[in-house]
C-alpha positions as a printed Julia matrix, in Angstrom:
511×3 Matrix{Float64}:
  89.34  104.84   61.62
  90.7   108.38   61.9
  89.68  110.76   64.67
  90.48  114.48   64.56
  93.52  115.57   66.58
  93.07  117.8    69.6
  95.2   120.92   69.21
  98.83  120.15   70.02
  98.24  116.4    70.43
 101.6   114.79   71.14
 102.91  112.61   68.31
 100.54  113.95   65.64
 103.53  115.09   63.57
 105.09  111.61   63.69
 103.7   108.1    63.96
 100.39  108.9    65.63
  98.17  109.31   62.56
  94.86  109.76   64.36
  93.48  111.51   67.35
  92.49  109.32   70.32
  89.49  107.04   69.92
  86.59  107.96   72.19
  86.65  104.51   73.75
  90.36  104.84   74.56
  89.8   108.24   76.13
  86.96  106.92   78.28
  88.64  103.69   79.35
  92.3   104.72   79.53
  92.94  108.44   79.47
  90.2   109.21   81.99
  91.78  106.74   84.39
  95.07  108.56   84.08
  93.66  112.08   84.3
  91.79  111.07   87.45
  95.2   111.11   89.16
  95.77  114.78   88.28
  94.74  116.09   91.68
  96.96  113.53   93.39
 100.0   114.45   91.27
  99.44  118.17   90.7
 101.63  119.56   93.48
 104.38  116.98   93.03
 104.55  117.56   89.29
 105.1   121.22   90.04
 107.96  120.41   92.42
 109.48  117.98   89.91
 109.24  120.5    87.07
 110.82  123.31   89.05
 113.76  121.2    90.21
 114.3   119.8    86.72
 114.18  123.26   85.18
 116.77  124.52   87.65
 119.09  121.62   86.8
 118.7   122.2    83.06
 119.44  125.88   83.48
 122.51  125.2    85.59
 123.74  122.74   82.96
 123.54  125.49   80.35
 120.74  123.8    78.44
 117.89  126.28   78.91
 118.55  129.93   77.97
 117.96  132.57   80.61
 114.83  134.07   79.08
 113.21  130.68   78.55
 114.14  129.56   82.07
 112.69  132.74   83.59
 109.45  132.4    81.62
 109.07  128.71   82.45
 109.76  129.3    86.14
 107.15  132.04   86.27
 104.46  129.86   84.67
 105.35  126.78   86.71
 105.13  128.74   89.95
 101.75  130.03   88.91
 100.49  126.55   87.98
 101.84  124.96   91.15
 100.21  127.55   93.37
  96.73  127.02   91.92
  94.41  124.16   92.92
  94.34  121.19   90.55
  90.62  121.8    90.06
  91.39  125.15   88.44
  93.93  123.78   85.96
  92.66  122.67   82.51
  93.41  118.97   82.83
  91.85  117.37   79.76
  91.5   113.59   79.21
  91.84  114.1    75.44
  95.56  114.58   75.99
  96.09  111.55   78.18
  97.71  111.85   81.59
  98.24  114.93   83.73
 101.74  115.55   82.38
 100.47  115.88   78.8
  97.83  118.4    79.82
 100.47  120.46   81.59
 102.7   120.34   78.53
  99.83  121.47   76.34
  98.97  124.38   78.66
 102.59  125.52   78.92
 102.88  125.39   75.16
  99.72  127.47   74.85
 101.16  130.06   77.22
 104.8   130.12   76.09
 104.9   128.62   72.64
 108.08  126.77   71.71
 109.79  127.96   74.89
 107.8   125.35   76.82
 109.65  122.6    74.98
 112.87  123.11   76.93
 111.35  121.51   80.03
 111.17  118.03   78.51
 114.9   117.72   77.85
 116.31  114.44   79.2
 113.14  113.51   81.08
 110.15  111.3    80.31
 106.67  111.98   81.61
 107.12  108.76   83.6
 109.98  110.29   85.56
 107.99  113.4    86.46
 104.97  111.27   87.36
 106.98  108.86   89.5
 108.53  111.75   91.41
 105.14  113.36   91.97
 103.62  110.06   93.06
 106.35  109.34   95.58
 105.97  112.82   97.04
 102.21  112.31   97.36
 102.63  108.87   98.92
 105.16  110.17  101.44
 102.68  112.82  102.61
  99.91  110.24  102.95
 102.18  107.85  104.82
 102.93  110.58  107.33
  99.21  111.31  107.71
  98.47  107.63  108.33
 101.43  107.38  110.7
  99.88  110.23  112.71
  96.47  108.5   112.73
  97.99  105.21  113.92
  99.96  107.07  116.6
  96.7   108.59  117.78
  95.04  105.18  117.83
  97.89  103.74  119.89
  97.72  106.68  122.29
  93.98  106.27  122.84
  94.36  102.52  123.36
  97.17  103.13  125.83
  95.06  105.58  127.8
  92.04  103.31  127.99
  94.23  100.3   128.81
  95.75  102.13  131.78
  92.29  103.29  132.87
  90.98   99.71  132.77
  94.09   98.06  134.2
  92.2    96.83  137.26
  88.94   95.9   135.54
  88.79   92.11  135.73
  87.04   90.31  132.91
  86.85   86.85  131.36
  89.22   86.89  128.4
  88.08   84.53  125.69
  89.43   82.4   122.9
  87.15   81.08  120.15
  84.61   83.43  121.77
  84.5    81.05  124.74
  85.34   82.15  128.3
  88.99   81.26  128.83
  90.76   82.8   131.84
  90.35   85.86  134.02
  92.32   88.86  132.8
  91.89   92.61  132.77
  90.1    94.62  130.12
  93.06   96.95  130.1
  95.29   94.07  129.1
  92.89   93.27  126.26
  93.0    96.84  124.94
  96.76   97.05  125.37
  97.2    94.16  122.96
  95.73   96.25  120.16
  98.01   99.11  121.17
 101.0    96.8   120.79
  99.86   95.99  117.27
  99.65   99.71  116.54
 103.27  100.41  117.44
 104.31   97.6   115.1
 102.32   99.34  112.38
 104.26  102.52  113.1
 107.46  100.65  112.38
 105.96   99.21  109.17
 104.91  102.67  108.03
 108.35  104.1   108.81
 109.96  101.31  106.81
 107.52  101.91  103.95
 108.4   105.6   104.03
 112.08  104.7   103.68
 111.29  102.62  100.59
 109.43  105.51   98.98
 112.0   108.12  100.03
 114.2   107.34   96.99
 114.39  109.7    94.06
 113.7   108.68   90.45
 114.97  112.06   89.22
 117.55  111.82   86.46
 116.44  108.37   85.35
 115.87  109.47   81.76
 114.16  106.9    79.54
 115.4   103.77   81.29
 119.18  104.01   81.74
 119.87  107.62   82.62
 120.53  110.66   80.45
 123.46  111.92   78.4
 123.24  115.23   80.27
 125.46  115.41   83.32
 122.57  115.74   85.77
 123.75  114.91   89.27
 121.17  112.49   90.66
 122.39  113.01   94.22
 121.78  116.75   93.95
 118.4   116.22   92.32
 117.38  113.86   95.14
 118.51  116.33   97.78
 116.67  119.23   96.17
 113.46  117.21   95.96
 113.8   116.2    99.62
 114.44  112.5    99.03
 116.88  110.64  101.27
 118.8   109.09   98.37
 118.51  108.61   94.61
 116.98  105.29   93.56
 119.83  102.86   93.01
 118.73  101.68   89.55
 117.06  103.92   86.97
 115.0   101.25   85.22
 113.8    99.84   88.52
 112.8   103.34   89.64
 110.63  103.75   86.57
 108.79  100.44   86.45
 108.76   98.4    89.66
 105.78   98.71   92.02
 106.79   96.3    94.81
 107.57   99.24   97.09
 104.03  100.5    96.7
 102.66   97.05   97.47
 104.62   97.3   100.74
 103.01  100.68  101.38
  99.53   99.31  100.75
 100.23   96.27  102.92
 101.42   98.44  105.82
  98.23  100.49  105.54
  96.07   97.39  105.42
  97.77   95.92  108.5
  96.81   99.03  110.47
  93.21   98.74  109.3
  93.06   95.04  110.12
  93.89   95.88  113.73
  91.01   98.35  113.77
  88.82   95.72  112.12
  89.67   92.97  114.6
  88.78   95.27  117.47
  85.55   96.28  115.71
  84.66   92.61  115.15
  85.0    91.99  118.89
  83.18   95.14  119.92
  80.18   94.34  117.74
  79.83   91.14  119.76
  80.56   92.81  123.1
  77.94   95.51  122.45
  75.25   92.92  121.76
  72.68   92.24  124.51
  74.06   88.73  124.91
  77.26   90.22  126.3
  76.55   93.81  127.29
  80.19   94.48  128.12
  80.48   97.8   126.31
  78.36  100.39  124.57
  79.11  102.61  121.59
  78.72  106.35  121.97
  75.47  107.57  120.44
  77.39  109.71  117.95
  78.76  106.52  116.4
  75.43  104.7   116.16
  72.54  104.85  113.7
  68.84  104.26  114.18
  66.79  101.64  112.41
  64.26  103.04  109.96
  61.65  100.48  111.02
  62.45   99.4   114.57
  62.44  102.33  117.01
  64.1   100.42  119.86
  67.33   99.72  117.96
  70.64  101.55  118.14
  72.89  100.01  115.52
  76.7   100.21  116.01
  77.16  101.76  112.57
  80.79  102.87  113.04
  81.84   99.26  113.56
  80.18   98.25  110.3
  82.05  101.03  108.49
  85.38   99.81  109.84
  84.67   96.2   108.92
  83.38   97.0   105.43
  86.37   99.26  104.72
  88.81   96.56  105.78
  87.17   94.06  103.45
  87.29   96.54  100.59
  90.96   97.27  101.21
  91.79   93.57  101.1
  90.28   93.51   97.62
  92.17   96.64   96.58
  95.51   95.23   97.72
  94.74   91.99   95.91
  94.08   93.97   92.74
  97.31   95.89   93.17
  99.28   92.67   93.51
  97.53   91.17   90.49
  98.42   94.14   88.29
 102.08   93.76   89.28
 102.15   90.46   87.39
 103.14   91.93   84.03
 106.28   91.87   81.92
 108.67   94.6    83.0
 108.48   98.13   81.6
 104.76   98.15   80.81
 101.97  100.57   81.58
  99.67   97.77   82.78
 100.99   97.73   86.33
 100.94  101.54   86.6
  97.64  102.47   84.97
  95.66  102.1    88.2
  98.47  102.05   90.74
  98.57  105.77   91.48
  94.87  105.95   92.29
  94.69  102.61   94.08
  97.61  103.24   96.42
  96.36  106.74   97.25
  92.86  105.4    97.88
  94.2   102.66  100.16
  96.16  105.19  102.21
  93.29  107.67  102.4
  90.82  104.94  103.39
  93.2   103.6   106.02
  93.59  107.07  107.49
  89.83  107.54  107.81
  89.25  104.07  109.25
  91.98  104.36  111.88
  90.72  107.79  112.95
  87.21  106.35  113.28
  88.53  103.44  115.34
  90.31  105.91  117.63
  87.03  107.71  118.22
  85.29  104.41  118.94
  87.82  103.53  121.63
  88.05  107.05  123.06
  84.28  107.23  123.65
  83.69  103.55  124.42
  81.34  103.04  127.38
  82.73  100.15  129.42
  80.46   98.34  131.9
  83.03   97.38  134.53
  80.43   95.66  136.7
  79.27   93.41  133.86
  82.86   92.53  132.97
  83.8    91.69  136.56
  80.64   89.65  137.07
  81.35   87.56  133.97
  84.96   86.97  135.02
  83.93   84.65  137.86
  81.51   82.53  135.84
  81.88   79.64  133.39
  84.73   78.12  135.45
  87.37   80.51  134.07
  89.72   79.61  136.94
  89.91   75.94  135.98
  93.42   76.09  134.55
  94.68   77.92  137.64
  93.16   75.29  139.9
  94.87   72.56  137.89
  98.21   74.37  138.26
  97.56   74.73  141.98
  97.17   70.95  142.23
 100.54   70.6   140.52
 102.24   73.03  142.88
 100.6    71.96  146.16
  99.74   68.31  145.67
 102.52   67.01  143.44
 100.13   65.95  140.68
 101.37   66.01  137.07
  99.57   68.6   135.01
  97.75   66.22  132.66
  96.29   64.36  135.63
  95.41   67.64  137.33
  93.75   68.76  134.09
  91.61   65.61  134.06
  90.67   66.02  137.71
  89.52   69.61  137.29
  87.77   68.82  134.02
  85.85   66.06  135.73
  84.93   68.36  138.63
  83.66   71.01  136.18
  81.59   68.44  134.32
  80.06   67.26  137.58
  79.08   70.8   138.58
  77.54   71.48  135.17
  75.62   68.19  135.26
  74.11   69.27  138.56
  73.34   72.75  137.19
  75.77   74.48  139.54
  77.8    77.55  138.58
  80.79   76.64  140.76
  82.65   73.51  141.73
  83.24   72.41  145.32
  86.04   70.68  147.22
  83.94   67.52  147.1
  83.77   67.72  143.28
  87.57   67.87  143.1
  88.11   65.12  145.69
  85.66   62.78  143.96
  87.37   63.43  140.62
  90.82   62.79  142.13
  89.65   59.53  143.67
  88.25   58.46  140.3
  91.36   59.38  138.32
  94.23   58.91  140.84
  92.54   56.35  143.1
  93.29   58.62  146.06
  92.03   61.76  147.74
  94.06   64.97  147.73
  92.92   66.7   150.9
  91.79   69.88  149.16
  91.62   72.91  151.43
  88.62   75.22  150.96
  90.91   78.28  151.1
  93.1    76.93  148.33
  90.07   76.27  146.16
  88.66   79.73  146.81
  91.92   81.54  146.02
  92.65   79.44  142.97
  89.24   80.25  141.47
  89.02   83.93  142.47
  89.39   86.12  139.34
  91.1    88.99  141.15
  93.56   86.64  142.81
  94.26   84.98  139.48
  94.92   88.3   137.74
  97.23   89.42  140.56
  99.53   86.46  139.8
 100.06   87.51  136.15
 103.18   89.54  136.83
 105.32   88.39  133.92
 106.46   91.06  131.46
 103.42   91.96  129.37
 101.1    90.1   131.72
  97.6    91.11  132.76
  98.29   92.12  136.37
  97.35   95.79  136.84
 100.94   96.89  137.33
 102.1    95.17  134.17
  99.21   96.64  132.18
 100.09  100.15  133.34
 103.78   99.61  132.61
 102.92   98.46  129.11
 100.65  101.45  128.58
 103.54  103.76  129.52
 105.83  101.91  127.09
 103.25  102.41  124.33
 103.16  106.14  125.01
 106.94  106.34  124.86
 106.93  104.64  121.47
 104.23  107.04  120.27
 106.31  110.01  121.43
 109.34  108.72  119.54
 107.22  108.15  116.44
 105.84  111.67  116.67
 109.37  113.06  116.73
 110.3   110.99  113.65
 107.21  112.24  111.83
 107.69  115.88  112.8
 111.29  115.82  111.57
 110.22  114.58  108.15
 107.38  117.03  107.81
 109.68  119.89  108.7
 112.22  118.65  106.18
 109.61  118.4   103.42
 108.3   121.89  104.16
 111.82  123.3   104.17
 112.69  121.61  100.86
 109.55  122.88   99.15
 110.27  126.39  100.36
 113.76  126.13   98.87
 112.35  124.86   95.56
 110.02  127.84   95.34
 112.74  130.31   96.37
 115.1   128.96   93.7
 112.35  129.21   91.09
 111.58  132.78   92.08
 115.27  133.48   91.6
 115.07  132.03   88.1
 112.23  134.37   87.17
 114.54  137.31   87.83
 117.26  136.11   85.48
 117.39  137.84   82.16
 119.99  137.88   79.45
 122.88  140.05   80.56
 121.82  139.87   84.23
 123.57  136.81   85.59
 123.62  134.55   82.55
 123.46  130.85   83.41
 125.07  131.27   86.79
 124.01  128.6    89.25
 121.36  129.64   91.7
């Protein structure tokens, strides 16, 4: 079957004897062209730096370099939506080549010397991913900051911490929130490490093994704003493990938001009534007028589930032979979507925590119920009565069971003494004061003074440490954003300089 060629279709003069089949355009080319907006700016940066290098190497004549620089600056400055990206030509690079050729004729052909469209695309993708990583890093920093603030605010709010959704031991709600903040600062480190993986330049990779032109890959990397050139040209073109790391770091941040949302959906329910979601984050039921559904929590949870599937798909597509398009066809869009989704989800989670209505009275009331001081009482028997912990555990467990059997909410000295006589064959001489202090939630929390513990002072110290880490992360992020902005300004300035070069007015002098 032969399909007519679109004007200027690449390869039509050689081994491509037909234009693209409609089905291939719809299933393949449209997937690639969908990434045009993502890559548009980065392709412009890559083209301008490559053009400068070719001109400095004496490859591109002055007039051609000036004309190309002028058109590339114009294309780069316009929104992707205004550029004629056309799926008939395949990916974004091909559409750009076609448009440059339409504007400049054969002079456009100089730009493709010693560079594949893969190289330009990989550069553009890494630039786009770096920007999105910095955006997500900022969102996670904000989440950590909000959690730190609320943790410090609730440092003295006693509550019954739970495991398996069962009342476990008295703690503070600030300590609970601070745990999620600690996760966030780990995510900051993951995102910084992911940024370092992406901050490696593919420029100068050529087809797979480099180029015969003496293009200095260190200079190309520096001009594009990358920390270093990628160490291996073939690896830079075809491996996607670094982008799996990026997606995983993003997903980890979202999972923290999800785990908190999972808890809060339970805590907002009437059965608990610990917290309430701000009205701006809730949605009404169409049928039942009394309901206020915690919609924001559902969004966070659904997004996390979707991202798990997206990361799984990304990993699955990595399982191809090397140097294939299979593992790249959807990677650009999937990685960008994962990062963009993560950014939105983390920002939503920050708003949930910032506006969370916490019922301190309900939390404190629950802290003293369901025998949450049982473990502390058992430890008190060890310390004061010389009973081994397993025996103390059995004594307190028996006393709890007795109280529950008699439909009492607390245990008494008699419960403990009877249990000790049953298990140890002797009485312990339990003092009522000891029993009261051992079971008092506030007293219990006050003893949790280990580093990272739930005593109010420790919670506040941890909150301060979180803020310090956020401040350091903000400095790291600001430095990189300033560097990127400075580099892009230099790229544009150098290109503007190229537009002013004409034969007899500077020749191929380096800019």
